[in-house]
Structures are given as C-alpha cells and as structure tokens.
mmCIF file of C-alpha atoms in Angstrom:
data_model
loop_
_atom_site.group_PDB
_atom_site.id
_atom_site.type_symbol
_atom_site.label_atom_id
_atom_site.label_comp_id
_atom_site.label_asym_id
_atom_site.label_seq_id
_atom_site.Cartn_x
_atom_site.Cartn_y
_atom_site.Cartn_z
ATOM 1 C CA UNK I 22 -17.170 -20.073 12.435
ATOM 2 C CA UNK I 23 -16.740 -19.593 16.196
ATOM 3 C CA UNK I 24 -18.848 -16.062 16.264
ATOM 4 C CA UNK I 25 -18.349 -13.434 18.716
ATOM 5 C CA UNK I 26 -20.893 -13.055 21.262
ATOM 6 C CA UNK I 27 -20.221 -9.809 22.884
ATOM 7 C CA UNK I 28 -20.640 -7.896 19.551
ATOM 8 C CA UNK I 29 -23.868 -5.537 19.646
ATOM 9 C CA UNK I 30 -26.137 -4.771 17.416
ATOM 10 C CA UNK I 31 -25.256 -2.428 14.404
ATOM 11 C CA UNK I 32 -27.093 0.859 15.482
ATOM 12 C CA UNK I 33 -29.465 0.992 12.125
ATOM 13 C CA UNK I 34 -32.770 -0.796 14.199
ATOM 14 C CA UNK I 35 -36.027 -0.273 11.927
ATOM 15 C CA UNK I 36 -38.659 -0.416 14.107
ATOM 16 C CA UNK I 37 -36.722 -1.537 17.123
ATOM 17 C CA UNK I 38 -35.701 -4.850 15.727
ATOM 18 C CA UNK I 39 -32.556 -5.848 14.520
ATOM 19 C CA UNK I 40 -31.923 -6.883 10.575
ATOM 20 C CA UNK I 41 -28.706 -8.753 10.961
ATOM 21 C CA UNK I 42 -27.910 -11.275 13.845
ATOM 22 C CA UNK I 43 -25.224 -11.190 15.825
ATOM 23 C CA UNK I 44 -23.379 -13.919 13.242
ATOM 24 C CA UNK I 45 -23.952 -11.076 10.110
ATOM 25 C CA UNK I 46 -22.478 -8.138 11.872
ATOM 26 C CA UNK I 47 -19.142 -11.209 12.708
ATOM 27 C CA UNK I 48 -19.421 -12.216 9.411
ATOM 28 C CA UNK I 49 -19.505 -8.842 7.974
ATOM 29 C CA UNK I 50 -16.465 -7.976 10.428
ATOM 30 C CA UNK I 51 -14.476 -11.230 8.993
ATOM 31 C CA UNK I 52 -15.001 -10.096 5.544
ATOM 32 C CA UNK I 53 -14.366 -6.455 6.018
ATOM 33 C CA UNK I 54 -11.108 -7.671 7.973
ATOM 34 C CA UNK I 55 -10.187 -9.989 5.186
ATOM 35 C CA UNK I 56 -10.529 -7.232 2.208
ATOM 36 C CA UNK I 57 -8.411 -4.218 4.677
ATOM 37 C CA UNK I 58 -5.435 -7.686 4.114
ATOM 38 C CA UNK I 59 -4.185 -6.287 0.846
ATOM 39 C CA UNK I 60 -2.303 -4.117 -0.886
ATOM 40 C CA UNK I 61 -4.779 -3.070 -2.860
ATOM 41 C CA UNK I 62 -6.466 -0.807 0.265
ATOM 42 C CA UNK I 63 -2.905 0.930 0.304
ATOM 43 C CA UNK I 64 -1.715 -1.089 2.949
ATOM 44 C CA UNK I 65 1.068 -3.300 2.377
ATOM 45 C CA UNK I 66 -0.187 -7.531 1.819
ATOM 46 C CA UNK I 67 -0.785 -9.031 5.209
ATOM 47 C CA UNK I 68 -1.800 -12.254 3.849
ATOM 48 C CA UNK I 69 1.386 -12.383 2.274
ATOM 49 C CA UNK I 70 1.988 -16.059 3.814
ATOM 50 C CA UNK I 71 0.708 -19.178 5.703
ATOM 51 C CA UNK I 72 1.791 -17.621 8.808
ATOM 52 C CA UNK I 73 -0.140 -14.221 7.724
ATOM 53 C CA UNK I 74 -2.846 -16.868 7.192
ATOM 54 C CA UNK I 75 -2.944 -18.747 10.505
ATOM 55 C CA UNK I 76 -3.049 -15.436 12.218
ATOM 56 C CA UNK I 77 -5.878 -14.683 10.327
ATOM 57 C CA UNK I 78 -8.204 -17.515 10.658
ATOM 58 C CA UNK I 79 -7.080 -17.349 15.120
ATOM 59 C CA UNK I 80 -7.737 -13.632 15.022
ATOM 60 C CA UNK I 81 -11.073 -14.454 13.379
ATOM 61 C CA UNK I 82 -11.737 -16.866 14.878
ATOM 62 C CA UNK I 83 -12.810 -19.201 12.203
ATOM 63 C CA UNK I 84 -13.870 -22.861 13.163
ATOM 64 C CA UNK I 85 -13.277 -26.612 11.670
ATOM 65 C CA UNK I 86 -9.778 -25.873 9.544
ATOM 66 C CA UNK I 87 -7.969 -28.356 8.421
ATOM 67 C CA UNK I 88 -4.140 -27.738 7.907
ATOM 68 C CA UNK I 89 -3.521 -24.470 5.691
ATOM 69 C CA UNK I 90 -1.683 -25.094 2.521
ATOM 70 C CA UNK I 91 -0.253 -22.601 0.143
ATOM 71 C CA UNK I 92 -3.404 -22.996 -2.502
ATOM 72 C CA UNK I 93 -6.154 -22.344 0.884
ATOM 73 C CA UNK I 94 -3.729 -19.629 0.849
ATOM 74 C CA UNK I 95 -3.929 -18.639 -2.718
ATOM 75 C CA UNK I 96 -7.544 -19.106 -2.822
ATOM 76 C CA UNK I 97 -8.472 -16.645 0.067
ATOM 77 C CA UNK I 98 -6.212 -13.851 -1.824
ATOM 78 C CA UNK I 99 -8.983 -14.628 -4.956
ATOM 79 C CA UNK I 100 -11.554 -14.350 -2.710
ATOM 80 C CA UNK I 101 -10.663 -11.324 -1.006
ATOM 81 C CA UNK I 102 -9.678 -9.685 -4.673
ATOM 82 C CA UNK I 103 -13.815 -10.556 -5.663
ATOM 83 C CA UNK I 104 -15.296 -9.479 -1.730
ATOM 84 C CA UNK I 105 -13.333 -5.734 -2.769
ATOM 85 C CA UNK I 106 -15.221 -5.933 -6.081
ATOM 86 C CA UNK I 107 -18.486 -5.966 -4.430
ATOM 87 C CA UNK I 108 -17.678 -3.441 -2.021
ATOM 88 C CA UNK I 109 -16.295 -0.643 -4.657
ATOM 89 C CA UNK I 110 -18.779 -1.934 -7.181
ATOM 90 C CA UNK I 111 -20.248 1.197 -8.891
ATOM 91 C CA UNK I 112 -24.345 1.114 -7.902
ATOM 92 C CA UNK I 113 -25.773 -1.541 -6.132
ATOM 93 C CA UNK I 114 -26.770 -3.459 -9.672
ATOM 94 C CA UNK I 115 -23.348 -4.409 -9.994
ATOM 95 C CA UNK I 116 -22.672 -5.100 -6.341
ATOM 96 C CA UNK I 117 -25.744 -8.058 -6.901
ATOM 97 C CA UNK I 118 -24.420 -8.777 -10.144
ATOM 98 C CA UNK I 119 -20.626 -9.627 -8.615
ATOM 99 C CA UNK I 120 -21.803 -11.010 -5.362
ATOM 100 C CA UNK I 121 -24.301 -13.054 -7.648
ATOM 101 C CA UNK I 122 -21.158 -14.790 -9.410
ATOM 102 C CA UNK I 123 -19.055 -15.648 -6.160
ATOM 103 C CA UNK I 124 -22.341 -17.435 -4.368
ATOM 104 C CA UNK I 125 -22.545 -19.204 -7.854
ATOM 105 C CA UNK I 126 -18.935 -20.609 -7.097
ATOM 106 C CA UNK I 127 -19.873 -21.648 -4.241
ATOM 107 C CA UNK I 128 -21.430 -24.271 -1.968
ATOM 108 C CA UNK I 129 -24.171 -23.241 0.691
ATOM 109 C CA UNK I 130 -25.492 -26.100 2.801
ATOM 110 C CA UNK I 131 -27.244 -24.036 6.271
ATOM 111 C CA UNK I 132 -26.064 -26.123 8.898
ATOM 112 C CA UNK I 133 -27.799 -25.488 12.961
ATOM 113 C CA UNK I 134 -24.563 -25.785 15.076
ATOM 114 C CA UNK I 135 -23.448 -25.223 18.508
ATOM 115 C CA UNK I 136 -19.471 -25.296 19.267
ATOM 116 C CA UNK I 137 -17.118 -23.967 21.509
ATOM 117 C CA UNK I 138 -19.155 -22.864 24.256
ATOM 118 C CA UNK I 139 -20.879 -20.165 21.482
ATOM 119 C CA UNK I 140 -25.144 -20.950 20.969
ATOM 120 C CA UNK I 141 -27.161 -22.337 18.817
ATOM 121 C CA UNK I 142 -26.160 -20.400 15.133
ATOM 122 C CA UNK I 143 -25.528 -21.365 11.616
ATOM 123 C CA UNK I 144 -22.732 -22.335 9.010
ATOM 124 C CA UNK I 145 -23.188 -21.622 5.139
ATOM 125 C CA UNK I 146 -20.895 -23.667 4.283
ATOM 126 C CA UNK I 147 -20.478 -27.591 2.540
ATOM 127 C CA UNK I 148 -18.750 -30.161 5.452
ATOM 128 C CA UNK I 149 -15.260 -30.942 4.380
ATOM 129 C CA UNK I 150 -15.475 -26.816 2.788
ATOM 130 C CA UNK I 151 -12.027 -25.260 2.371
ATOM 131 C CA UNK I 152 -11.378 -22.299 4.312
ATOM 132 C CA UNK I 153 -11.894 -19.943 0.822
ATOM 133 C CA UNK I 154 -15.583 -21.824 0.382
ATOM 134 C CA UNK I 155 -15.662 -21.374 3.842
ATOM 135 C CA UNK I 156 -15.012 -17.359 4.089
ATOM 136 C CA UNK I 157 -17.119 -17.303 0.555
ATOM 137 C CA UNK I 158 -20.209 -18.971 2.068
ATOM 138 C CA UNK I 159 -20.514 -17.008 5.352
ATOM 139 C CA UNK I 160 -18.910 -13.696 4.533
ATOM 140 C CA UNK I 161 -21.162 -14.176 0.990
ATOM 141 C CA UNK I 162 -24.457 -15.058 2.736
ATOM 142 C CA UNK I 163 -23.758 -11.903 5.249
ATOM 143 C CA UNK I 164 -23.169 -9.340 2.500
ATOM 144 C CA UNK I 165 -26.456 -10.752 0.232
ATOM 145 C CA UNK I 166 -28.406 -9.951 3.490
ATOM 146 C CA UNK I 167 -26.977 -6.536 3.322
ATOM 147 C CA UNK I 168 -28.200 -5.851 -0.267
ATOM 148 C CA UNK I 169 -31.456 -7.613 0.181
ATOM 149 C CA UNK I 170 -32.107 -5.463 3.121
ATOM 150 C CA UNK I 171 -31.598 -1.856 0.571
ATOM 151 C CA UNK I 172 -28.542 -1.420 2.668
ATOM 152 C CA UNK I 173 -25.820 -1.757 -0.334
ATOM 153 C CA UNK I 174 -25.045 2.121 0.623
ATOM 154 C CA UNK I 175 -22.945 1.090 3.653
ATOM 155 C CA UNK I 176 -20.284 -1.062 2.178
ATOM 156 C CA UNK I 177 -17.419 1.871 2.329
ATOM 157 C CA UNK I 178 -14.231 2.736 1.605
ATOM 158 C CA UNK I 179 -12.291 4.840 3.689
ATOM 159 C CA UNK I 180 -12.794 8.575 2.569
ATOM 160 C CA UNK I 181 -9.632 9.321 4.541
ATOM 161 C CA UNK I 182 -6.880 10.369 1.419
ATOM 162 C CA UNK I 183 -4.130 7.866 1.448
ATOM 163 C CA UNK I 184 -6.613 5.089 3.194
ATOM 164 C CA UNK I 185 -8.427 2.687 0.698
ATOM 165 C CA UNK I 186 -9.658 0.201 3.949
ATOM 166 C CA UNK I 187 -13.317 -0.757 2.844
ATOM 167 C CA UNK I 188 -16.007 -1.198 6.642
ATOM 168 C CA UNK I 189 -19.630 -1.463 6.474
ATOM 169 C CA UNK I 190 -21.089 2.141 7.725
ATOM 170 C CA UNK I 191 -23.364 0.874 10.805
ATOM 171 C CA UNK I 192 -24.031 4.684 11.768
ATOM 172 C CA UNK I 193 -27.655 5.355 12.397
ATOM 173 C CA UNK I 194 -27.745 8.274 9.680
ATOM 174 C CA UNK I 195 -24.998 6.594 6.693
ATOM 175 C CA UNK I 196 -22.473 9.299 8.433
ATOM 176 C CA UNK I 197 -19.587 6.877 8.469
ATOM 177 C CA UNK I 198 -16.650 8.035 6.109
ATOM 178 C CA UNK I 199 -13.612 6.407 7.755
ATOM 179 C CA UNK I 200 -12.572 3.558 8.326
ATOM 180 C CA UNK I 201 -11.495 4.751 12.423
ATOM 181 C CA UNK I 202 -12.340 7.425 13.920
ATOM 182 C CA UNK I 203 -9.485 7.336 15.767
ATOM 183 C CA UNK I 204 -6.920 6.890 13.020
ATOM 184 C CA UNK I 205 -8.335 8.091 10.174
ATOM 185 C CA UNK I 206 -10.849 10.158 11.112
ATOM 186 C CA UNK I 207 -8.548 11.867 13.900
ATOM 187 C CA UNK I 208 -5.712 12.080 11.565
ATOM 188 C CA UNK I 209 -7.679 14.444 9.149
ATOM 189 C CA UNK I 210 -9.219 16.157 11.574
ATOM 190 C CA UNK I 211 -5.928 17.329 13.397
ATOM 191 C CA UNK I 212 -4.756 18.601 9.534
ATOM 192 C CA UNK I 213 -7.934 20.448 8.971
ATOM 193 C CA UNK I 214 -7.592 21.594 12.224
ATOM 194 C CA UNK I 215 -3.630 22.917 11.464
ATOM 195 C CA UNK I 216 -4.388 23.880 7.852
ATOM 196 C CA UNK I 217 -6.777 26.283 9.357
ATOM 197 C CA UNK I 218 -4.544 27.096 12.340
ATOM 198 C CA UNK I 219 -2.184 28.319 9.608
ATOM 199 C CA UNK I 220 -4.884 30.491 7.390
#
C-alpha cells in the first residue's frame, strides 16, 4: 500500500509523542473508506462491481495489486463486513475478539519497503497477497494498534440519525460525533437552528 505522506499526525498526542505512525493513520483512513462503501452504513453499495473496486484501489493508492477478479470483489466485500463488525462492537473485549478472528485468518509478513517515491515504511501483507489479504493485514494491524493503545472508543459511528458511516475520532478530547462536520454535522446544526427558530 502506498502511503500518503502529507497526512498530519492525529491530534490525540500523548506527552508530545504521536502513538501512530503516518502509515497507521493512512491505513485507518483506508479501512474507514472501505467500510463506508457498504450499504450497511446507510448509502448505496459503492463496491457493487469490479470498476468500483478498481476505483477504490486507485483512490486509496493500494500498490502491488494484480488485475482484480470477481473473487477479489467477493473477498473484499466479505472483509468489509468483518471490519465493520469491529467498529460496531459493543465493547473493547468484543472488538478485540472480532479483530483477533480477522487477524487469525490473515497471513502477516512485516516487510520494510520504499516505493513509488514514498519513504521507508512497513507493509504487513505477505508476498503475493490478494487485495483482501493486503487490506486485512495492513488495516488489521492499524486497528490492532488502536486497541493496544486503549483507544478503541475512537472507533465511532456517525451520530447523525440518517447516517451510519464509521470514522476514527481524532479529536484530542474524544468529542467528535459526526463522520464529517461539513456534511452531517452542518446538516444537524442547521436543522436544530431551524427548529429553535420555529419554537
């Protein structure tokens, strides 16, 4: 997976140290993007066909992926559901159990690499991995770091009543409640303002 190097470190820094690397932050953004393609989050299925899956691969800059097949589409859609189950777990222990199940089915082979003009970083997927294995390894390890850091409550579902998108709350005080403040957040605030005006 090629990682975006302009990603800012998350603002929940502890004692001046950033708990997650840029690679982990990018992988977390990738798993959120993957989950939010699902109709389970309230929208259409944005991975309905191979064209959509290829668009996802380009958007998330996933490197080293061979030509995708219907099997890849099926496997990635199944993985998407497994990741969604981690985000919607009722508590930390359930999230750990679900993630352990996912990681237990995943070949993980850490490998330092630099490619496509990106600095040295770590890939966790095994050589020759399929797209689903690639995403399961890199995104699964990123989620594991969130849980190890005691930050599982940052795995959230949007509080807007008509949106079930997931997100990682990067606010310092864990106060973020909407997947996107410019869309869901703004829409809810406008509705509340209009309701107050009518009262």
